[in-house]
Coordinates of C-alpha atoms in Angstrom, one line a residue:
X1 CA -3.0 -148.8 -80.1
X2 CA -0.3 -148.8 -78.3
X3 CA 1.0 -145.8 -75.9
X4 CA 4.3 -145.8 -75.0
X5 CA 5.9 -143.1 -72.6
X6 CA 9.9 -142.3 -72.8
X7 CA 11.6 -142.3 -70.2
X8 CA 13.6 -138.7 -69.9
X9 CA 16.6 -138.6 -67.6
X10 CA 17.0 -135.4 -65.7
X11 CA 20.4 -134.1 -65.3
X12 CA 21.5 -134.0 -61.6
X13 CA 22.1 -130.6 -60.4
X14 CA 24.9 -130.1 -58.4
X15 CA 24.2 -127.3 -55.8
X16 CA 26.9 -124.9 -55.8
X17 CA 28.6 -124.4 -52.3
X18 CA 30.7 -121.2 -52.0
X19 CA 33.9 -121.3 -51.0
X20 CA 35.6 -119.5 -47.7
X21 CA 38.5 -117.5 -47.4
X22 CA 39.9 -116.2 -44.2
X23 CA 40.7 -112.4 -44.9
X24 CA 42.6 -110.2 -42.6
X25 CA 41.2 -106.6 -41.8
X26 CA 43.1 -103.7 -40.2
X27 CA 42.3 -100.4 -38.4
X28 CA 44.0 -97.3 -38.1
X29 CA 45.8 -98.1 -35.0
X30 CA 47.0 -101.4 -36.1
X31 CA 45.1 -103.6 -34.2
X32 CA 43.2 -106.4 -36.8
X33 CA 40.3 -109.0 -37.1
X34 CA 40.5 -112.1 -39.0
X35 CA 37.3 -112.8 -40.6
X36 CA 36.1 -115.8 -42.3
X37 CA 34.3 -115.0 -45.7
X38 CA 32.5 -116.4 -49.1
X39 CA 34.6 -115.8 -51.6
X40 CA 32.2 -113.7 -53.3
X41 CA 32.0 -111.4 -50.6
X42 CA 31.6 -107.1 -51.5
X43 CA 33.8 -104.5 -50.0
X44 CA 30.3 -103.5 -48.9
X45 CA 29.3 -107.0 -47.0
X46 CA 32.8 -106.9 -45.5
X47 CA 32.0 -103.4 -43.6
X48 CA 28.4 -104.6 -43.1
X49 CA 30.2 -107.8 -41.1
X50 CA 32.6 -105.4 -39.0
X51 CA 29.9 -102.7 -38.0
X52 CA 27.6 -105.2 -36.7
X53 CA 30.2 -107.7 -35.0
X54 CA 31.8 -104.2 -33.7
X55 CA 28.7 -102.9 -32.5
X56 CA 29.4 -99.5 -34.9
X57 CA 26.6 -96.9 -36.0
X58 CA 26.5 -97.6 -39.8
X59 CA 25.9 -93.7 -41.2
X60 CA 27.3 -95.4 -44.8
X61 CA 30.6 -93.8 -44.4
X62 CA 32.7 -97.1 -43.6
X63 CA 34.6 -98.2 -46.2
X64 CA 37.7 -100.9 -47.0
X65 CA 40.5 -99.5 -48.3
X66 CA 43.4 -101.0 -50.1
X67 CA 47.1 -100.2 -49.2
X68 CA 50.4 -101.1 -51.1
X69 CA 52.5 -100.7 -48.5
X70 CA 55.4 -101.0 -50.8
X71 CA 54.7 -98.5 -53.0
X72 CA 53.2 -95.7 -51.1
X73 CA 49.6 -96.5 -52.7
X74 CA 46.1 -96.3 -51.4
X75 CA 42.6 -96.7 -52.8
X76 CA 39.0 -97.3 -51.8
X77 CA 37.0 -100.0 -52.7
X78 CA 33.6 -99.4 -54.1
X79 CA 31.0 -100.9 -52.5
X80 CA 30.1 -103.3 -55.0
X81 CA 34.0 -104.4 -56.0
X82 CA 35.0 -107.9 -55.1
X83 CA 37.1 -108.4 -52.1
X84 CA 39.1 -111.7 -53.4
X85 CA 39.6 -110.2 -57.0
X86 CA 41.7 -107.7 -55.3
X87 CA 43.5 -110.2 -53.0
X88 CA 44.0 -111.9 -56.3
X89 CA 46.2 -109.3 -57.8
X90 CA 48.7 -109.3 -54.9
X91 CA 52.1 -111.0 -55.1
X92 CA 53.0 -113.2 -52.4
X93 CA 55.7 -111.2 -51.4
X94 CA 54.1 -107.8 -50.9
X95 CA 52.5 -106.7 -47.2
X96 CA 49.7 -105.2 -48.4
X97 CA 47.0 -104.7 -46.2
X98 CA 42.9 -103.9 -46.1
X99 CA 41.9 -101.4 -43.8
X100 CA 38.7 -100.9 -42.4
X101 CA 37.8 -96.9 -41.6
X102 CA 35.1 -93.8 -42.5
X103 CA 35.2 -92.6 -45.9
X104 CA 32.8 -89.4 -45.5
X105 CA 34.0 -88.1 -49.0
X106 CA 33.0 -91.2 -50.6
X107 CA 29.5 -90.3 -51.9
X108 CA 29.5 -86.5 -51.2
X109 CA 29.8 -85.6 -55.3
X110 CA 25.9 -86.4 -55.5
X111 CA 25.2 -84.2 -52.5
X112 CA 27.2 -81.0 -53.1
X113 CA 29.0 -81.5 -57.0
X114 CA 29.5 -77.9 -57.1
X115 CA 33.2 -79.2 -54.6
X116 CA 34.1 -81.4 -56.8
X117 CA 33.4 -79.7 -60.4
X118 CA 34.9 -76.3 -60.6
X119 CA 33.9 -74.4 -63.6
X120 CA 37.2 -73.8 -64.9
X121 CA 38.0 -77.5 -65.3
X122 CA 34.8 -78.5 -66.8
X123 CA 33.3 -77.9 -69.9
X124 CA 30.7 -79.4 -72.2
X125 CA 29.7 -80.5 -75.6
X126 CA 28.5 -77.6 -78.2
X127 CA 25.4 -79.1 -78.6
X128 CA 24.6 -78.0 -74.7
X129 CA 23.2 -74.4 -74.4
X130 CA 21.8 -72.4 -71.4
X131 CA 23.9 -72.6 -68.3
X132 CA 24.4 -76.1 -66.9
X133 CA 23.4 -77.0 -63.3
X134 CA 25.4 -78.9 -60.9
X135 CA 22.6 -81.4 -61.1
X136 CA 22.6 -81.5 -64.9
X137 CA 26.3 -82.0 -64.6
X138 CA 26.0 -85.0 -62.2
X139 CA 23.2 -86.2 -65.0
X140 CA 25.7 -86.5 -68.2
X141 CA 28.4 -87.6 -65.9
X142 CA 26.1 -91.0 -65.4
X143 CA 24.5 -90.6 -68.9
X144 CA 26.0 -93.4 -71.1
X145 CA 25.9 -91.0 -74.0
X146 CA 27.3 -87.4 -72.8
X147 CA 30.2 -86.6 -70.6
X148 CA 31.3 -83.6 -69.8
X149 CA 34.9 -82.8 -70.7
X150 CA 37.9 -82.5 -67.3
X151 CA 40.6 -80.6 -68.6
X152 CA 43.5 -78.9 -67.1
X153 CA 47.4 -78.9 -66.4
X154 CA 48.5 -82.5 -64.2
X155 CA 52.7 -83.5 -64.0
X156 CA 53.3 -86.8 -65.2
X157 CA 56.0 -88.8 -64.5
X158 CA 58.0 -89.7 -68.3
X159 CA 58.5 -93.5 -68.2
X160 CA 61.1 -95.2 -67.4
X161 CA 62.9 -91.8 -66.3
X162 CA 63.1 -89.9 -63.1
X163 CA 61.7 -86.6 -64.3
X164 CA 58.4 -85.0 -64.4
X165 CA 56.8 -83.1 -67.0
X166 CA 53.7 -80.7 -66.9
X167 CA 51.1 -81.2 -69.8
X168 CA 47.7 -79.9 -70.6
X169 CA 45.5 -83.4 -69.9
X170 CA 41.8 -84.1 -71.2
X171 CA 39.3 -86.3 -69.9
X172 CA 36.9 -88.0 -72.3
X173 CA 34.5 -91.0 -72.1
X174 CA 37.5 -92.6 -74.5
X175 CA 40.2 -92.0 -71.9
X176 CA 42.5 -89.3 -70.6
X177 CA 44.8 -87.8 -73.1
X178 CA 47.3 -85.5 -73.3
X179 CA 48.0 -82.2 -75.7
X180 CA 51.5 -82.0 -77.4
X181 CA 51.2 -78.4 -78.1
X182 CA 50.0 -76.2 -75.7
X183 CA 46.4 -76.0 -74.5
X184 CA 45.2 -77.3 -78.3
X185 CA 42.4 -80.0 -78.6
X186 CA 43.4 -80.4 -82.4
X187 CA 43.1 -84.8 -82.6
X188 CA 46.6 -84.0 -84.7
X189 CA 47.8 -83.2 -81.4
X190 CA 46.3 -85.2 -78.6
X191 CA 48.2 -88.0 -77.6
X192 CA 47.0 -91.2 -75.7
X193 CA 47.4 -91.2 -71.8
X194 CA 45.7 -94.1 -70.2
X195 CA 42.0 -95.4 -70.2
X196 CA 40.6 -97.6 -66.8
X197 CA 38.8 -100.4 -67.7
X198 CA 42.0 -102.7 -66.8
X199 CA 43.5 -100.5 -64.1
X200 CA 42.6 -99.0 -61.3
X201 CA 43.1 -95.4 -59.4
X202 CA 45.3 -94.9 -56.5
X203 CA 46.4 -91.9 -54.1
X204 CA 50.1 -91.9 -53.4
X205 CA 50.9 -91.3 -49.8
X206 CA 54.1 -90.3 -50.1
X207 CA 54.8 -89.5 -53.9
X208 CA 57.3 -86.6 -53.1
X209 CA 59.5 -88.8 -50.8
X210 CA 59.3 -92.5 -53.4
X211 CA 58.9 -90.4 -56.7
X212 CA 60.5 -87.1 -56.7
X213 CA 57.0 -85.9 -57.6
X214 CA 56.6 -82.1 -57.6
X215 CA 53.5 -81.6 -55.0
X216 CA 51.8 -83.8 -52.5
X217 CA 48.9 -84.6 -54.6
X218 CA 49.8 -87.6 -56.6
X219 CA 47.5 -90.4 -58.0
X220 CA 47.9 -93.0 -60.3
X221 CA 46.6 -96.1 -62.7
X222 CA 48.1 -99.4 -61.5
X223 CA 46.9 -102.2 -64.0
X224 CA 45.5 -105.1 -62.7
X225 CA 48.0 -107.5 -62.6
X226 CA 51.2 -105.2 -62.0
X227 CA 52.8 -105.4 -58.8
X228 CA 55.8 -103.2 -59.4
X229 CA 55.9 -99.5 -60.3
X230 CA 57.4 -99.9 -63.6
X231 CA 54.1 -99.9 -65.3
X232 CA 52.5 -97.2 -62.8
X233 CA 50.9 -94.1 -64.7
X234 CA 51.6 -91.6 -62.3
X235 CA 50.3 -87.9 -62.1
X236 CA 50.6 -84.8 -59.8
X237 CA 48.1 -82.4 -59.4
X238 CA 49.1 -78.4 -58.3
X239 CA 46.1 -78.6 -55.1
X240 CA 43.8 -80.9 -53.6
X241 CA 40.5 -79.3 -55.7
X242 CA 42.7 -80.0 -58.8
X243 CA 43.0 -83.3 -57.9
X244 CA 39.5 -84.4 -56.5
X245 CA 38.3 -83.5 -59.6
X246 CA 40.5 -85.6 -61.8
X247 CA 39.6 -88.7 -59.7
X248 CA 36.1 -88.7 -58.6
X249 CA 35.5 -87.4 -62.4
X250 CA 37.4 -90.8 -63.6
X251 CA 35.4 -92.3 -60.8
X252 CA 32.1 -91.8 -62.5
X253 CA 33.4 -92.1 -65.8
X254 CA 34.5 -95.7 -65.2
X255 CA 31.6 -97.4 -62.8
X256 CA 28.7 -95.1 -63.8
X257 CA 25.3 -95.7 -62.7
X258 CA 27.0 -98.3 -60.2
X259 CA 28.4 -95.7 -58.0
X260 CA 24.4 -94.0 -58.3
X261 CA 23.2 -97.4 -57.1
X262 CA 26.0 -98.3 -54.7
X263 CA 25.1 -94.4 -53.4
X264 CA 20.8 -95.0 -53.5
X265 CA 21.0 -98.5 -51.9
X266 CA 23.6 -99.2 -49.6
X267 CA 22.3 -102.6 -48.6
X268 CA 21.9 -104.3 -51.9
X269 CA 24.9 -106.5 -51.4
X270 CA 25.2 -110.2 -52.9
X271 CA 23.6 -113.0 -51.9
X272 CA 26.3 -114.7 -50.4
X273 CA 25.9 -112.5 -47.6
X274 CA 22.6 -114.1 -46.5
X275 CA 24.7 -117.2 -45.9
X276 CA 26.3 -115.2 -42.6
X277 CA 23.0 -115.1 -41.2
X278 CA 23.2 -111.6 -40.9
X279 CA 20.6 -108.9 -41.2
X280 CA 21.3 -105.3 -42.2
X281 CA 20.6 -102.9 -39.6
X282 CA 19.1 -99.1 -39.8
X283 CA 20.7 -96.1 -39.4
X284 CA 20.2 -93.9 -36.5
X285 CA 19.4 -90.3 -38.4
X286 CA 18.5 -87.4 -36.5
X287 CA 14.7 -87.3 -38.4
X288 CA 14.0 -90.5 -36.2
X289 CA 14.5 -89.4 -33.1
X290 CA 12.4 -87.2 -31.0
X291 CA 12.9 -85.2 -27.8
X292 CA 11.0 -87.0 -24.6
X293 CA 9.7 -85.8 -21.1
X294 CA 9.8 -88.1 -18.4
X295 CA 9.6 -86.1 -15.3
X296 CA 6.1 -86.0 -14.9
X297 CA 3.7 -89.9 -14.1
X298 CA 3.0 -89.8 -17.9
X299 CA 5.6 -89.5 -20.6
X300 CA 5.2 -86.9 -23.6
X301 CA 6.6 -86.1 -26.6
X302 CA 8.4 -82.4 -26.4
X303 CA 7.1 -80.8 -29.5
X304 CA 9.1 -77.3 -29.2
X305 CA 11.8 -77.0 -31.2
X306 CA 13.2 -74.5 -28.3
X307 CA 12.5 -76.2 -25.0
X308 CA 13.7 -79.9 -26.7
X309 CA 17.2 -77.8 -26.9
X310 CA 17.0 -76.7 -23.3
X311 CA 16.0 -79.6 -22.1
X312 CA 19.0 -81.6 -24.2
X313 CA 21.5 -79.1 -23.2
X314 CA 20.1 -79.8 -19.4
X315 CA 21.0 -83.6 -19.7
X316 CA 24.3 -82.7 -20.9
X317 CA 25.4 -80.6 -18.5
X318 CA 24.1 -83.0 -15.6
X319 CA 26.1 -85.6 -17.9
X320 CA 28.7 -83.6 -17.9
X321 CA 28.8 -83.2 -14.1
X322 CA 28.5 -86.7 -12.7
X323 CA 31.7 -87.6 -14.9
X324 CA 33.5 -85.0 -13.6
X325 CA 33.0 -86.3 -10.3
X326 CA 34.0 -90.1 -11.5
X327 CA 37.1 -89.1 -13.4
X328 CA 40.1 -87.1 -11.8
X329 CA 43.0 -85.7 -13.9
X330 CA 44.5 -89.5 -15.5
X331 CA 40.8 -90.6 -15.7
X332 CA 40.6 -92.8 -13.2
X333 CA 38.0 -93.0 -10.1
X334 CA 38.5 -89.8 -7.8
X335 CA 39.4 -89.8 -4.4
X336 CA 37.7 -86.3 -3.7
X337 CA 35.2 -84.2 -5.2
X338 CA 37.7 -81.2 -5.2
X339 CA 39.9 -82.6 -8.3
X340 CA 39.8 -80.2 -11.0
X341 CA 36.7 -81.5 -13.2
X342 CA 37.3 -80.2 -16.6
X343 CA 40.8 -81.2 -17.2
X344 CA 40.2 -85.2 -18.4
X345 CA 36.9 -85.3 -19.1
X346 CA 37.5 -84.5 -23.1
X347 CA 39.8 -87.7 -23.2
X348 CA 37.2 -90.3 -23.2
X349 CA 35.3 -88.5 -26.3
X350 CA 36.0 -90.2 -29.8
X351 CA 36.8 -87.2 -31.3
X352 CA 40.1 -86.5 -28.9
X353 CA 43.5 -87.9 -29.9
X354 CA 45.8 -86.3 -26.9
X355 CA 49.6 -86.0 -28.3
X356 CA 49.4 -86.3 -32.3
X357 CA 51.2 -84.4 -34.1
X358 CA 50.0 -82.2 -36.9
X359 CA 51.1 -83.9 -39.8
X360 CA 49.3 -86.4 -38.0
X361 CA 46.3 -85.1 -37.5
X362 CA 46.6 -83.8 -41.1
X363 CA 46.8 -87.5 -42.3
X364 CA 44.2 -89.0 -40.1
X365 CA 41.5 -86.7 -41.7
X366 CA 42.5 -86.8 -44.9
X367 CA 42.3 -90.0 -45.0
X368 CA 38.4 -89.7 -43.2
X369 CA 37.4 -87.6 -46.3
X370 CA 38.9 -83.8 -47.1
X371 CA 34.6 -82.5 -46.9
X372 CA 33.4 -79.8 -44.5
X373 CA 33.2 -80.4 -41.2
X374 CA 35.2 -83.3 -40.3
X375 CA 37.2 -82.5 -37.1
X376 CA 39.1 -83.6 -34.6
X377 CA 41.2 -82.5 -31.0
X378 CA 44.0 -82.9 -29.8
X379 CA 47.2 -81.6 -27.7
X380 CA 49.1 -78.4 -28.2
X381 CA 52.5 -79.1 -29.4
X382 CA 53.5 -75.2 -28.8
X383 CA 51.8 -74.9 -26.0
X384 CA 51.2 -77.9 -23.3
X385 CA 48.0 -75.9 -21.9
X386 CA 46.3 -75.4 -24.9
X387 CA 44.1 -77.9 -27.3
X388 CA 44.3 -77.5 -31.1
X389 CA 40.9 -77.9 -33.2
X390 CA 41.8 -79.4 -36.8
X391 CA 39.5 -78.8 -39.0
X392 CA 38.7 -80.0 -42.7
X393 CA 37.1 -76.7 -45.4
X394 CA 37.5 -76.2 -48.7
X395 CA 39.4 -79.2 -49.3
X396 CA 41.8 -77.6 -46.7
X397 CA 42.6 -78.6 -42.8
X398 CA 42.9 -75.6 -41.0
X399 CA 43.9 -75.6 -37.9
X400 CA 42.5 -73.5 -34.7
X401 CA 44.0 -72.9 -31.2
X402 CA 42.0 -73.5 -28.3
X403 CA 42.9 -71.7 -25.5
X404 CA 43.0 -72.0 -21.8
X405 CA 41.4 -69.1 -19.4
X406 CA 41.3 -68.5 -16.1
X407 CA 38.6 -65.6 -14.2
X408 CA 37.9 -65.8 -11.2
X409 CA 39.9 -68.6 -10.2
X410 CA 37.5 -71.1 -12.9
X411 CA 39.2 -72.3 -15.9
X412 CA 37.6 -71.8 -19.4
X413 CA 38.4 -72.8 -22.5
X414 CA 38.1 -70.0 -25.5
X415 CA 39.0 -70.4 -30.1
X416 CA 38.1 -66.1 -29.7
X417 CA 40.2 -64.8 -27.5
X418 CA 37.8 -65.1 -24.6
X419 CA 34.4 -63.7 -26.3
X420 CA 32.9 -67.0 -26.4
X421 CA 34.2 -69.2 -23.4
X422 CA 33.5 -73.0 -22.2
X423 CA 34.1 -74.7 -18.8
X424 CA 35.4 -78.2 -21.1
X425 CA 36.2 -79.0 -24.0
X426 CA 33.1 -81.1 -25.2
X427 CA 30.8 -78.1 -23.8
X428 CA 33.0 -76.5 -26.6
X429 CA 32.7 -79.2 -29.5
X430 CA 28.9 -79.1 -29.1
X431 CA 28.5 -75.3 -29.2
X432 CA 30.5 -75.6 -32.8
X433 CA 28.7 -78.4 -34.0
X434 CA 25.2 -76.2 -33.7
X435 CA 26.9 -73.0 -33.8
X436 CA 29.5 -71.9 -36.7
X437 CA 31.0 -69.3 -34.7
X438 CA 34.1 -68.0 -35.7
X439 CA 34.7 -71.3 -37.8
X440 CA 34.5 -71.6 -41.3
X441 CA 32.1 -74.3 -40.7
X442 CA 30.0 -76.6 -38.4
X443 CA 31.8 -79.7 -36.9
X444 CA 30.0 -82.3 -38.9
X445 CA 31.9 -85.5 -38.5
X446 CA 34.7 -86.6 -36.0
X447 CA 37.7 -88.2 -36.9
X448 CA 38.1 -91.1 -34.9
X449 CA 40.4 -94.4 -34.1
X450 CA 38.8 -97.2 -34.2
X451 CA 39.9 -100.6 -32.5
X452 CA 38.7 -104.2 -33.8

């Protein structure tokens, strides 16, 4: 018998190489970097690449951001989106931009919901008895079955005309409607708004100035492929809770579980990244570090709570005093030991931005992330002596005078009319970031300028 064998030809597999894009990234003062990418790059890999060629502490804040500089429009990317789908949906002729800054709001919904949910704007099915938890609420929010129900009064902007008009919305896992009569739910009188699968959601910057819109907090659904504003769906909340609601709601409602994952691992990124032959690095969190002694021939661990704070506080204040004896008044090396210490040594610290104004100051943290505790310093426009502490609370920046003393012939610096009182300024950020004082919060997280 005869054995004969066939002969099988293998198709030839073709390996796939990925093609790069340069990509142009841009901070908040301007300055950019130019960064060669795969074109399956995340928002996620992109931050990853600036942290580590930038030398930055990755605390999961940093973020890409989208701005349509034409339109007064601003969004940030989720982790996970696709950098070159969005460059994709920009016209030649716009100057849009990506910037690269913190985000400190952008996960903060799984850590304190009860923020971003007030009761008064959320309700649930009828089939849900008992009271509901923030965590339960955060649970049918991801749940691909139950979503609670946003609900409230937004101003829309009627198409194709100039005017406004205030409506009753609803948010459902169908899309957000509006009611024709009143607060009613009635489906006879709910009319279609927008759903999000094929747009995406945008803070306007300057809404009252481009749109005639009635308050400063604006957002709205661009589609996909619109450059123009003639198909924007724009809305205008009555306050800032009002609107973080509406949008972080619309958030979860359109990515899900992603945003949970994107939140849970921030490293998964694709595997295109690998090809940079770059590593993800760890965090630096407080729970790693621990206080040592090196004084003595044998180093130890300081295992008191109490004397680990004296002896930090200790190193800060000898810090504190060698600067003062490098750095005179503009910062630069000191002829004598007699120049004034305190006065410059706050202008090397991050969280210092010298002559902003407040609007300014108002925009750089809003843009950082309207949570508690993000802060930052800076000059007195009323008074040239004094320092102004902005700081970010209940989805409000407040802002706090900081006021020059003198006793004695010593200058101190005092937020309570001299009760509490501090030879510098960062002697007086680090006392508020343990201490809650006369604040309506801790200083959590400075707002900073970064330079790539």
């Amino acid at each position: 018998m005869n054995l004969y064998a066939r002969r099988v030809t293998l198709p030839t597999v073709t390996p796939i190489v990925l093609q790069k894009r340069v990509i142009k990234v841009y901070s908040e003062d301007d300055t950019s970097r130019a960064l060669e990418v795969p074109s399956d790059i995340t928002a996620r890999d992109v931050c990853q690449l600036l942290i580590l060629k930038n030398h930055y502490i990755d605390d999961h804040s940093w973020t890409i951001f989208e701005h349509l500089t034409r339109i007064g429009l601003e969004r940030a990317l989720e982790d996970h989106e696709l950098v070159m789908e969005v460059l994709s949906n920009w016209a030649m002729e716009e100057e849009n931009r990506l910037y690269f800054r913190k985000n400190y709001a952008k996960y903060e919904f799984f850590k304190n919901p009860g923020s971003f949910f007030p009761e008064h704007m959320v309700s649930f099915s009828n089939e849900t008895s008992g009271a509901i938890g923030h965590t339960e609420i955060l649970q049918m929010f991801l749940s691909s079955s139950t979503y609670p129900e946003i609900h409230g009064y937004l101003h829309a902007k009627e198409q194709g005309k100039k005017s406004w008009k205030k409506n009753y919305f609803l948010l459902r896992r169908s899309g957000l409607y509006f009611s024709t009569k009143g607060t009613s739910k009635e489906p006879r009188h709910l009319q279609f708004f927008c759903e999000f699968s094929n747009s995406d959601m945008y803070m306007s910057l300057a809404g009252k100035k481009m749109s005639g819109a009635p308050a400063n907090y604006g957002f709205c659904f661009k589609p996909n492929k619109s450059g123009g504003t003639r198909d924007l769906k724009q809305l205008c909340a009555d306050d800032e809770q009002s609107r973080t609601c509406w949008m972080t709601a619309i958030r979860l409602l359109k990515y899900g579980m992603q945003l949970y994952q994107n939140y849970m691992h921030p490293y998964q990124g694709r595997s295109s990244f690998n090809s940079l032959n770059i590593s993800p690095t760890r965090s630096i969190s407080e729970n790693s570090l621990v206080a040592m002694d090196f004084s003595g021939h044998r180093s130890r661990v300081i295992e008191n709570p109490t004397e680990a704070l004296s002896v930090a506080v200790e190193e800060g204040l000898a810090w504190r005093r060698k600067g003062c004896l490098r750095l005179n008044a503009h910062g630069s090396p000191s002829a004598s030991q007699t120049a004034t210490p305190n006065i410059a040594i706050h202008r090397s610290q991050p969280w210092f931005h010298h002559k902003i104004s407040r609007d300014e100051a108002q925009r750089l943290i809003l843009q950082q992330g309207l949570i508690d505790g993000v802060f930052l310093v800076r000059d007195s426009q009323s008074n040239p002596k004094a320092f102004v502490l902005s700081l970010s609370h209940g989805l409000k920046i407040k802002h706090f005078q900081i006021v020059p003393l003198e006793d004695d012939g010593k200058q101190f610096y005092t937020l309570d009319d001299g009760h509490t009182r501090f030879t510098d300024l960062i002697q007086l950020v680090e006392f508020y970031q343990l201490n809650k004082g006369v604040l309506p919060c801790k200083l959590k997280h400075y707002c900073a300028r970064i330079a790539l």
